[in-house]
Short mmCIF file of C-alpha atoms and ligand atoms in Angstrom, two decimals:
data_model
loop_
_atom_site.label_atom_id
_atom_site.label_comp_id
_atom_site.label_asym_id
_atom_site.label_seq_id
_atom_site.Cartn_x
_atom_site.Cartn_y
_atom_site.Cartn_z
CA UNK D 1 35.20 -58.45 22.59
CA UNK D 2 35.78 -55.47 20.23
CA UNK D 3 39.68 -55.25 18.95
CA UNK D 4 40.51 -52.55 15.75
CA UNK D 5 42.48 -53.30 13.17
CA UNK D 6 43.99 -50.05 12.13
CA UNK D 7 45.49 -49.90 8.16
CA UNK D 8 46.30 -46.59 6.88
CA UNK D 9 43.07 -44.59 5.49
CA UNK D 10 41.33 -47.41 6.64
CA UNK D 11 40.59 -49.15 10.08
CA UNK D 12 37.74 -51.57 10.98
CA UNK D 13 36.18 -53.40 13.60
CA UNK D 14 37.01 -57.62 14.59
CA UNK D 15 34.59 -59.20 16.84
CA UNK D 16 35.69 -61.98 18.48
CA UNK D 17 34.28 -64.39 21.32
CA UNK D 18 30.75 -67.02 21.62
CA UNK D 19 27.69 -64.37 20.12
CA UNK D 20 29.62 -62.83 18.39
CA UNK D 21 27.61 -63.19 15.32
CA UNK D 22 25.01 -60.52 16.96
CA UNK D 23 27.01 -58.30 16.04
CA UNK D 24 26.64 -58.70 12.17
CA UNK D 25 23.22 -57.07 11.94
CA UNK D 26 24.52 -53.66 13.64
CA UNK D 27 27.04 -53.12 11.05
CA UNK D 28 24.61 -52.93 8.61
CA UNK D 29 22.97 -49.74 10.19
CA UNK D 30 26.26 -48.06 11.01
CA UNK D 31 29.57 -48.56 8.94
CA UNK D 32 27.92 -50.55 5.94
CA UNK D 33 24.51 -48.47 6.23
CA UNK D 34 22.94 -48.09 2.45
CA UNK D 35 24.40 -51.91 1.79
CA UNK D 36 21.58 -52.81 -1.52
CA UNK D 37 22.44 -56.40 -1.08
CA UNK D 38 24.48 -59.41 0.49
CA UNK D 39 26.02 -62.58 -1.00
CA UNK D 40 27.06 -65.06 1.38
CA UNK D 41 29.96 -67.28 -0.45
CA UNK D 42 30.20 -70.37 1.84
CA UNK D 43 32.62 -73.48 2.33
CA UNK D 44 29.79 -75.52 1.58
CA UNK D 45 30.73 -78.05 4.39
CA UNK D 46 30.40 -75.19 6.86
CA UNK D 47 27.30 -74.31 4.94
CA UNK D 48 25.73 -77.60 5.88
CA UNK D 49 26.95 -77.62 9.53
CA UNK D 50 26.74 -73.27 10.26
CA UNK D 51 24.48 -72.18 7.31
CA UNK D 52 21.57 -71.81 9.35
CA UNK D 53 22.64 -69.82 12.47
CA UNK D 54 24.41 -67.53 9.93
CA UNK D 55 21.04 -66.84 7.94
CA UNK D 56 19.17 -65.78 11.28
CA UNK D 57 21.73 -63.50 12.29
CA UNK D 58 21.66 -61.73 8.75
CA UNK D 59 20.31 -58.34 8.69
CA UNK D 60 16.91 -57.21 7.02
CA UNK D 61 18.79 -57.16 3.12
CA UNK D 62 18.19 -59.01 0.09
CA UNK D 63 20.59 -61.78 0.03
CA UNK D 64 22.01 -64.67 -2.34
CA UNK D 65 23.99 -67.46 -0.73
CA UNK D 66 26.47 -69.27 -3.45
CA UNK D 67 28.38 -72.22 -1.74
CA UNK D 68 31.78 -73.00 -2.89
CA UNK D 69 33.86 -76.70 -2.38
CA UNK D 70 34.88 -77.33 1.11
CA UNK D 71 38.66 -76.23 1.87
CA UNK D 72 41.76 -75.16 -0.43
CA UNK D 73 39.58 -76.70 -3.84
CA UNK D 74 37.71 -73.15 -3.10
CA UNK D 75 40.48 -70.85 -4.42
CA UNK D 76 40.39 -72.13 -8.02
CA UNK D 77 40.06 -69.68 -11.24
CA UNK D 78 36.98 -71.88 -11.76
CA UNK D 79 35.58 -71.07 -8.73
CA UNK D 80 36.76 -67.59 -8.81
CA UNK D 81 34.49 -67.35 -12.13
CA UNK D 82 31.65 -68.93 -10.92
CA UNK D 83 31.51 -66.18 -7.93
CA UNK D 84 31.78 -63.43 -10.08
CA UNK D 85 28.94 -64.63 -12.96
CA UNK D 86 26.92 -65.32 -9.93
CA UNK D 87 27.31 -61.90 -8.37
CA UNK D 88 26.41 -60.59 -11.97
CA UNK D 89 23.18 -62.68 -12.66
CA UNK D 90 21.94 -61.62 -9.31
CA UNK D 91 23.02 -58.20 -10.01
CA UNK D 92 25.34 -57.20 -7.14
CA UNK D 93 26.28 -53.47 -7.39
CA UNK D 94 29.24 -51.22 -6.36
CA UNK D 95 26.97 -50.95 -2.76
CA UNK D 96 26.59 -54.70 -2.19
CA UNK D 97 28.88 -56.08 0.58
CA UNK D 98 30.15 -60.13 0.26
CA UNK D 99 30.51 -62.11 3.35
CA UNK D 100 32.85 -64.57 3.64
CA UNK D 101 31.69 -68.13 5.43
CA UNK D 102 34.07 -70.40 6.10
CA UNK D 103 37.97 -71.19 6.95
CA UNK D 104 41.01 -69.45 5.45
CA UNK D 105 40.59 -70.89 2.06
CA UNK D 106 37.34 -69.24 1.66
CA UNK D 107 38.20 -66.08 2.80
CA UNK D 108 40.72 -65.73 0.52
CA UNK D 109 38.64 -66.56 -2.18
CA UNK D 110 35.43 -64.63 -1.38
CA UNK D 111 38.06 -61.98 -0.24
CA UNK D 112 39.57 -61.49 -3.64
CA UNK D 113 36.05 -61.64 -5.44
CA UNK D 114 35.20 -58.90 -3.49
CA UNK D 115 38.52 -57.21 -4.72
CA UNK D 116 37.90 -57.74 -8.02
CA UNK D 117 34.46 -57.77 -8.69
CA UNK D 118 33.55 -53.91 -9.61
CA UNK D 119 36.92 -52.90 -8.87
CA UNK D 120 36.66 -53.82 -5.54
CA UNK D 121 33.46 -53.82 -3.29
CA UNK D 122 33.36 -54.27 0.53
CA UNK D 123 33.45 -57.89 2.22
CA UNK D 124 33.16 -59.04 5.84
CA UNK D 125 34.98 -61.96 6.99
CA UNK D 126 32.92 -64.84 9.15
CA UNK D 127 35.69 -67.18 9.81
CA UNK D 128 34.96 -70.52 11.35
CA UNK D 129 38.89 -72.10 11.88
CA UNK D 130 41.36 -71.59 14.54
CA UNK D 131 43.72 -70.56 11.71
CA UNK D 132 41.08 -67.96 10.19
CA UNK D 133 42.29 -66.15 13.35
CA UNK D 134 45.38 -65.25 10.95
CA UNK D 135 43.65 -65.13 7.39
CA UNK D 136 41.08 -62.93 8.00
CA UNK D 137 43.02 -60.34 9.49
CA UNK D 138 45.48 -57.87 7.31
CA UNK D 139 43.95 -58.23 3.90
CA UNK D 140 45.51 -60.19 2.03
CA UNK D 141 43.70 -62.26 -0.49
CA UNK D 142 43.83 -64.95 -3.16
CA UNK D 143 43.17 -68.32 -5.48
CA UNK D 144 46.11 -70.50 -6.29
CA UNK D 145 47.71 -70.97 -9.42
CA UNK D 146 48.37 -74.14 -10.83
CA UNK D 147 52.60 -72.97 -10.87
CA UNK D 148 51.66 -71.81 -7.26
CA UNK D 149 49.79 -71.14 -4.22
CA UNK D 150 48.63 -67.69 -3.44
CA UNK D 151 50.04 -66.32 -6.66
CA UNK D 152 46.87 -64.69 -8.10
CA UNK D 153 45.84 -62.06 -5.79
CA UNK D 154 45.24 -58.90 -3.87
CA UNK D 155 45.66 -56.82 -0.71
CA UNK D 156 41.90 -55.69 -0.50
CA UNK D 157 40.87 -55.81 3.52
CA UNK D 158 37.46 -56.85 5.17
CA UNK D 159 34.96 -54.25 6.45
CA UNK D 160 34.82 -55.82 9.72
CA UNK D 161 35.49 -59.37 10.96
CA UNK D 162 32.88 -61.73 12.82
CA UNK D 163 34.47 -64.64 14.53
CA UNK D 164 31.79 -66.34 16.20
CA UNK D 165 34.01 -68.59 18.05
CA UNK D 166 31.03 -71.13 18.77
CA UNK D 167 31.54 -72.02 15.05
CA UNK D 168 34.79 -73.90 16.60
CA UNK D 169 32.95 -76.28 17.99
CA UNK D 170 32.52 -78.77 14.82
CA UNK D 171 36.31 -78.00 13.97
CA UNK D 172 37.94 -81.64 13.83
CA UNK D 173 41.08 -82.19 16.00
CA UNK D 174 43.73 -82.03 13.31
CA UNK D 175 42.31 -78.35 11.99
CA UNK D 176 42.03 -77.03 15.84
CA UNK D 177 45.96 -78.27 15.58
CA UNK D 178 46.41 -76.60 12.29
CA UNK D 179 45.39 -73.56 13.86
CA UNK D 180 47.05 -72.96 16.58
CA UNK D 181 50.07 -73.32 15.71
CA UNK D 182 49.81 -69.61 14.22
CA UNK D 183 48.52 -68.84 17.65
CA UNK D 184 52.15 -70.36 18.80
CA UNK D 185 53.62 -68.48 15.83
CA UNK D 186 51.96 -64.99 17.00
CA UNK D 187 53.42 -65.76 20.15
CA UNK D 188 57.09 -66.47 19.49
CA UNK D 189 57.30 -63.70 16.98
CA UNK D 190 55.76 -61.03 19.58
CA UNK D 191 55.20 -62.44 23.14
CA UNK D 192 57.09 -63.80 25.22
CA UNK D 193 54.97 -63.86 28.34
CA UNK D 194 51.64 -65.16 26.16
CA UNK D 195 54.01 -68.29 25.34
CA UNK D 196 54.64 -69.34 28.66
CA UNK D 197 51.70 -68.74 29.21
CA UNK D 198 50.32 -71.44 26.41
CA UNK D 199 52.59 -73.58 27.51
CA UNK D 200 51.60 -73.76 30.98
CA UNK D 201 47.73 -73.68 30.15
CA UNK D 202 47.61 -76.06 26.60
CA UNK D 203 48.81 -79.76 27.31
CA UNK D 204 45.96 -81.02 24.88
CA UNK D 205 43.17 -80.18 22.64
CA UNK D 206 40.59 -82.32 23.71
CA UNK D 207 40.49 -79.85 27.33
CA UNK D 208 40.90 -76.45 25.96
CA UNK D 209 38.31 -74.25 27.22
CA UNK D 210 36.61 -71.97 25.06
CA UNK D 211 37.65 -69.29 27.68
CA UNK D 212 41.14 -69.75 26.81
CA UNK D 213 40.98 -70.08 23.32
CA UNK D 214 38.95 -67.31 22.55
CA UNK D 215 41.94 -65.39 24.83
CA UNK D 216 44.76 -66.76 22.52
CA UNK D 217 42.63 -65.53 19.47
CA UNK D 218 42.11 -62.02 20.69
CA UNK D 219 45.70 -61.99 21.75
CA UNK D 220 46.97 -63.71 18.46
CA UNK D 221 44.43 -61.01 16.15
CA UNK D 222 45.89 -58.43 18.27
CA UNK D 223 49.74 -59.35 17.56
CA UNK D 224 49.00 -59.73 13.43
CA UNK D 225 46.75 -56.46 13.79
CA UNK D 226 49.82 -54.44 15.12
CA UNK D 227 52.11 -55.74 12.41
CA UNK D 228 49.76 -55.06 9.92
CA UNK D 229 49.46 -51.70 10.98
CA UNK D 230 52.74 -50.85 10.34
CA UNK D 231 53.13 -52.92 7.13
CA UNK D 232 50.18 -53.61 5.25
CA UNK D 233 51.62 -54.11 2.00
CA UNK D 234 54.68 -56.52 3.55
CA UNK D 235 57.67 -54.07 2.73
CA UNK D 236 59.68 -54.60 5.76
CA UNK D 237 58.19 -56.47 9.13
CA UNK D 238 55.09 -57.83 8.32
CA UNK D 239 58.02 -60.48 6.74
CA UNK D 240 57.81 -61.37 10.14
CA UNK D 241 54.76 -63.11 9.94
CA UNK D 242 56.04 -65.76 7.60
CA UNK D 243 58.07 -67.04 10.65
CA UNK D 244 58.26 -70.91 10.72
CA UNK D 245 56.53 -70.71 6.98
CA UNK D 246 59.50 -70.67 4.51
CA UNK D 247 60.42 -74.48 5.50
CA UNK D 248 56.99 -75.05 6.07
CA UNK D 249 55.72 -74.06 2.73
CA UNK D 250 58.32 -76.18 1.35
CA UNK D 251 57.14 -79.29 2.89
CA UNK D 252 53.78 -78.63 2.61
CA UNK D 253 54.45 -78.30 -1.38
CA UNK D 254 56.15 -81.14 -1.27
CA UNK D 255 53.82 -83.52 0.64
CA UNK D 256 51.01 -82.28 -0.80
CA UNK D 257 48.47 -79.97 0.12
CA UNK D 258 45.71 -82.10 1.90
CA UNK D 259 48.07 -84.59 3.31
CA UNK D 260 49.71 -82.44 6.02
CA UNK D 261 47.97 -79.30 7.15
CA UNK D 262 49.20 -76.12 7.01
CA UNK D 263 50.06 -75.56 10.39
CA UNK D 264 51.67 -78.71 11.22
CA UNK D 265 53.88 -78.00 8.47
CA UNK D 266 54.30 -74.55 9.78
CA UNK D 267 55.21 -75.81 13.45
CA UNK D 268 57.80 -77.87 11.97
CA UNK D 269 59.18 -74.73 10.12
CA UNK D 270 59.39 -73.02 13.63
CA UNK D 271 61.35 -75.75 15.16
CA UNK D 272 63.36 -75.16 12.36
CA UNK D 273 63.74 -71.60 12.20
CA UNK D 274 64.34 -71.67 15.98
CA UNK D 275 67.68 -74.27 15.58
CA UNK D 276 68.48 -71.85 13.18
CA UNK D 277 68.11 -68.81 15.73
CA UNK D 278 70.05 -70.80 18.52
CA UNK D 279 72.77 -70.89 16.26
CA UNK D 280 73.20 -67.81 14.16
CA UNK D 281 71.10 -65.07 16.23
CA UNK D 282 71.80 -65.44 20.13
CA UNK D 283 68.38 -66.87 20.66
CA UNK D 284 68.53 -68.28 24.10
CA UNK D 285 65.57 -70.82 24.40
CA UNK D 286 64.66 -74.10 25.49
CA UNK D 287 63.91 -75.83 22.18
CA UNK D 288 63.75 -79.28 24.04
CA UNK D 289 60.93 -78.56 26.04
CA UNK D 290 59.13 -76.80 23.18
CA UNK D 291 60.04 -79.69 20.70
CA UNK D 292 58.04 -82.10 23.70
CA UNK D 293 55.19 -79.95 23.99
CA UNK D 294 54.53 -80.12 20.18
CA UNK D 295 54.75 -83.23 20.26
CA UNK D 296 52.10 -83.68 23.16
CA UNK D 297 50.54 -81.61 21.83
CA UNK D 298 50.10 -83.99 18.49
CA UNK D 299 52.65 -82.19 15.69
CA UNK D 300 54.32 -84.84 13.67
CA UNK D 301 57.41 -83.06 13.49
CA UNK D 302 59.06 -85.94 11.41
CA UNK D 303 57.51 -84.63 7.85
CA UNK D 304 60.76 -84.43 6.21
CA UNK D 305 61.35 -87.98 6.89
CA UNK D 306 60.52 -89.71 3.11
CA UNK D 307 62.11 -86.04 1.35
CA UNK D 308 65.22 -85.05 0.20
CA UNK D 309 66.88 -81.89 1.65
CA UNK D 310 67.60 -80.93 -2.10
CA UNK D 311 63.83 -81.35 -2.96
CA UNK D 312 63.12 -78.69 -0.14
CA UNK D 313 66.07 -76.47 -0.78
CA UNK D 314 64.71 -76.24 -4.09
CA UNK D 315 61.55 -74.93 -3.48
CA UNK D 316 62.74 -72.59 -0.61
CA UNK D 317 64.87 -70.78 -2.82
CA UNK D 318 61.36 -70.48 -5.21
CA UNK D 319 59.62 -69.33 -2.04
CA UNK D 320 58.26 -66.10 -3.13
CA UNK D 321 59.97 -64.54 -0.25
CA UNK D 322 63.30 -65.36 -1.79
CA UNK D 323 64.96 -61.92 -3.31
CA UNK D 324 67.95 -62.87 -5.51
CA UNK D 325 70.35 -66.23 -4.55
CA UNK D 326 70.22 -66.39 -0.83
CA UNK D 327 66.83 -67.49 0.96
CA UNK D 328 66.09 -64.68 3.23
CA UNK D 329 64.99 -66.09 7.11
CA UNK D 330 62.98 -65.07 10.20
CA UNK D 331 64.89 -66.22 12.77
CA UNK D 332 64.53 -64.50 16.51
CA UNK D 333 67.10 -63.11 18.57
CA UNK D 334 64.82 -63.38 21.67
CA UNK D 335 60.86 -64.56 21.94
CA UNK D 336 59.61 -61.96 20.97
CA UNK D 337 61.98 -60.24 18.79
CA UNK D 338 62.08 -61.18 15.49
CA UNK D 339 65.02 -60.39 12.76
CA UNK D 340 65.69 -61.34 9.14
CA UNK D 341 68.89 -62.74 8.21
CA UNK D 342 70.03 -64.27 4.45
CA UNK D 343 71.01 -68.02 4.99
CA UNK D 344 73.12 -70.30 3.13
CA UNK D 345 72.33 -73.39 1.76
CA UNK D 346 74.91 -75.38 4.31
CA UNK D 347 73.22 -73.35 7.37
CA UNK D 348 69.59 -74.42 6.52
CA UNK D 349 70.61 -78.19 5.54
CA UNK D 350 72.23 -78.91 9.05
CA UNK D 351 68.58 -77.37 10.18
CA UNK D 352 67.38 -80.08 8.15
CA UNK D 353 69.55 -82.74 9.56
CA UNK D 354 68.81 -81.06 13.44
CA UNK D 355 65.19 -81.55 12.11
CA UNK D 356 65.91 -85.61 11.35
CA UNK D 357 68.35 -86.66 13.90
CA UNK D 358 66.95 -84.28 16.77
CA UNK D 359 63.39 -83.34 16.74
CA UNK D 360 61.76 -86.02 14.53
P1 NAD U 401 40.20 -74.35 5.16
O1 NAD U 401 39.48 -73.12 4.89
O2 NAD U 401 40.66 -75.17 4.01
O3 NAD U 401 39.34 -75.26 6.15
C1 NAD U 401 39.82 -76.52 6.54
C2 NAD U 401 38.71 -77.56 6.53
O4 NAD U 401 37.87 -77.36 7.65
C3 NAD U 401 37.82 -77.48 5.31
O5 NAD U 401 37.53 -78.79 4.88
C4 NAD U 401 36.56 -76.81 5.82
O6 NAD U 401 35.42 -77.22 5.11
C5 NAD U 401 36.51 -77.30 7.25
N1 NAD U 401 35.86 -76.41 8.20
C6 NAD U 401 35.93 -75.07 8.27
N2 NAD U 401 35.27 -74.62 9.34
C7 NAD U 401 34.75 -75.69 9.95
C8 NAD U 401 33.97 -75.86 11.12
N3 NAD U 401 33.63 -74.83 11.89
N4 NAD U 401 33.60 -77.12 11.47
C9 NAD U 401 34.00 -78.18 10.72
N5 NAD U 401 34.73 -78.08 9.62
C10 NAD U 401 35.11 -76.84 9.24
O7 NAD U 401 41.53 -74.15 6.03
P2 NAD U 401 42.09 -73.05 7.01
O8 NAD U 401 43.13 -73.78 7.74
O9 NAD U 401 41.04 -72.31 7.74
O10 NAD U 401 42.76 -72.00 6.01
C11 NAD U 401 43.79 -72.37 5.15
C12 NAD U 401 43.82 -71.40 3.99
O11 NAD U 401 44.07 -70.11 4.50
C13 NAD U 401 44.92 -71.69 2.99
O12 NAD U 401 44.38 -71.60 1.70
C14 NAD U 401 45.92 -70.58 3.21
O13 NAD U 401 46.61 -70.22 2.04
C15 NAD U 401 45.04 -69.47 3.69
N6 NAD U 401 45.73 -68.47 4.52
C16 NAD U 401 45.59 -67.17 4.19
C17 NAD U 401 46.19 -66.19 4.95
C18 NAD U 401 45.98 -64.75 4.62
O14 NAD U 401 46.61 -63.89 5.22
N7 NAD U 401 45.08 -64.44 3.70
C19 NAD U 401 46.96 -66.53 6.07
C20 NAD U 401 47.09 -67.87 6.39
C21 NAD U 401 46.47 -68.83 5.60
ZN1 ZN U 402 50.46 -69.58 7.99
#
């Protein structure tokens, strides 16, 4: 399956679905034609696992392959220095292209070399996580700070997108969770009807076809691609996206990055941020059902258990989506449509009491 992602002055191809890798080679006669030479920058446990099927479906190019530490320890300054002397000993030029082999975190960091190295050269995303549905899409790209995650970056987006989704099949159980819960997200914030129908067709991971989950990542690529398109640089809705994230960033900080996984913390943010709706935006849903099917589904929705609301109301209000005192929500008024309203500290901590009492 071909979908475009459309960016102003700018649109470019995402491949998604079992093969898709064939499609790698091509792009290198057409779009990327006159490409002097690759470099692969790998998650070097998808390297070990993936590196192999990836080099046979490389076009006829010079090519260096640099692997990088498995997972979030990728987006480091000290990684993000040993890319770019690497690209410089091998002598990458303003016509080399980068692709990026692995999950989110090294997307984001082979993403941002390629922003930055030259001025900015052109990189192809190979994602191999549910979640890299969502990272490798819209362009944004970064390493972590140590006062921060995400801080150090750039909006520089991919040439074209690979997602071979047979990659998937090494994915452990708790990433394939991690994951889709931005396929849930995609589907609250814009979907009504693809909702219902996850709910009807996902009652566990263990028996999710590969039919169906290559379906929810077209339809989830589809949902960021069309919010993209009309934000790229997040001035007004592509805010939307960060649905479920502003209580979920704060417990992930606070956990510990590693302990809980991004998109558990993120579903717990959505239960959240849907109490939240019920109560301040006419959001008609049933939150008890969708609570249950998390949890069937696996989502320890009981994270805040050993914190302090304080501790997370502190670090909500240092979200970098805060502007000025009040934290700044996405709540929805229906499935599907998706509003942002400024919250008070009182409003979110009886979320975070719903959250205890409630959900947990
Ligand atoms: P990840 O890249 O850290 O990968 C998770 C783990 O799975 C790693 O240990 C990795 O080695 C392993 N792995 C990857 N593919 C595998 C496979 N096919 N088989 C077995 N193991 C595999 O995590 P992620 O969840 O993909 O991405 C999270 C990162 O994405 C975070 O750094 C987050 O900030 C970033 N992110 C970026 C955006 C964006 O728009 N740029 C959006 C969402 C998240
Ligand atoms: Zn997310």
């Amino acid at each position: 399956r071909e979908l475009i992602i459309e960016t102003p002055g700018q649109s470019y191809p995402v491949y998604v679905g079992e093969g898709a890798l064939d499609k790698l080679a091509h792009l290198f006669s057409d779009s990327l034609k006159g490409t002097t030479k690759l470099l692969i920058i790998a998650d070097e446990l998808v390297a070990s696992l993936h590196g192999d099927t990836l080099k046979q479906a490389l076009p006829q190019l010079p090519y260096e392959w640099l692997t990088v530490p498995s997972g979030e320890k990728a987006k480091t300054f000290a990684s993000f220095e040993t890319c770019l002397t690497f690209a410089l000993e091998k002598g990458l030029d303003r016509k080399s292209c980068i692709l990026a082999f692995g999950g989110g975190a090294a997307g984001d960091l082979a993403g941002y070399v390629a922003a930055s190295y030259m001025r900015g050269i052109p990189f192809i995303q190979i994602p191999t996580t549910i979640l890299a549905h969502d990272s490798a899409v819209g362009g944004k790209t970064a390493i972590n700070h140590p006062l921060g995650k995400n801080m150090i970056g750039h909006f520089h987006q991919p040439a074209a997108v690979v997602f071979d989704t047979r990659f998937l099949q090494t994915l452990p159980e708790q990433q394939v969770r991690s994951g889709f819960a931005e396929v849930i997200k995609h589907a609250l914030i814009a979907d009504p009807a693809f909702l219902k129908e996850l709910q009807t067709n996902v009652s566990s991971f263990e028996d999710l076809s590969a039919d169906f989950l290559s379906y929810c990542l077209e339809r989830g690529i589809q949902i960021k691609g069309e919010i993209v398109r009309q934000d790229v640089k997040e001035q007004g809705i592509r805010a939307y996206l960060n649905f479920g994230h502003t209580y979920g960033h704060a417990l992930e900080a606070k956990l510990g990055y590693g302990k809980v996984t991004h998109g558990e913390a993120v579903a717990a943010g959505m239960v959240f941020a849907l109490h939240i709706s019920e109560r301040k935006a006419g959001l008609a849903f049933n939150l008890k059902e969708f609570i249950a099917w998390l949890k069937q589904l696996g989502y320890p929705l009981d994270l805040n258990k050993e914190l302090l609301f304080d501790e997370l109301y502190a670090l909500m209000a240092r979200d970098k989506k805060t502007i000025g005192e009040s934290i700044r929500f996405v709540l929805l008024e229906e499935v599907g449509r998706p509003v942002i309203k400024q919250m008070s500290r009182m409003e979110l901590e009886e979320a975070d009491r719903f959250i205890r009492e409630e959900a947990a």
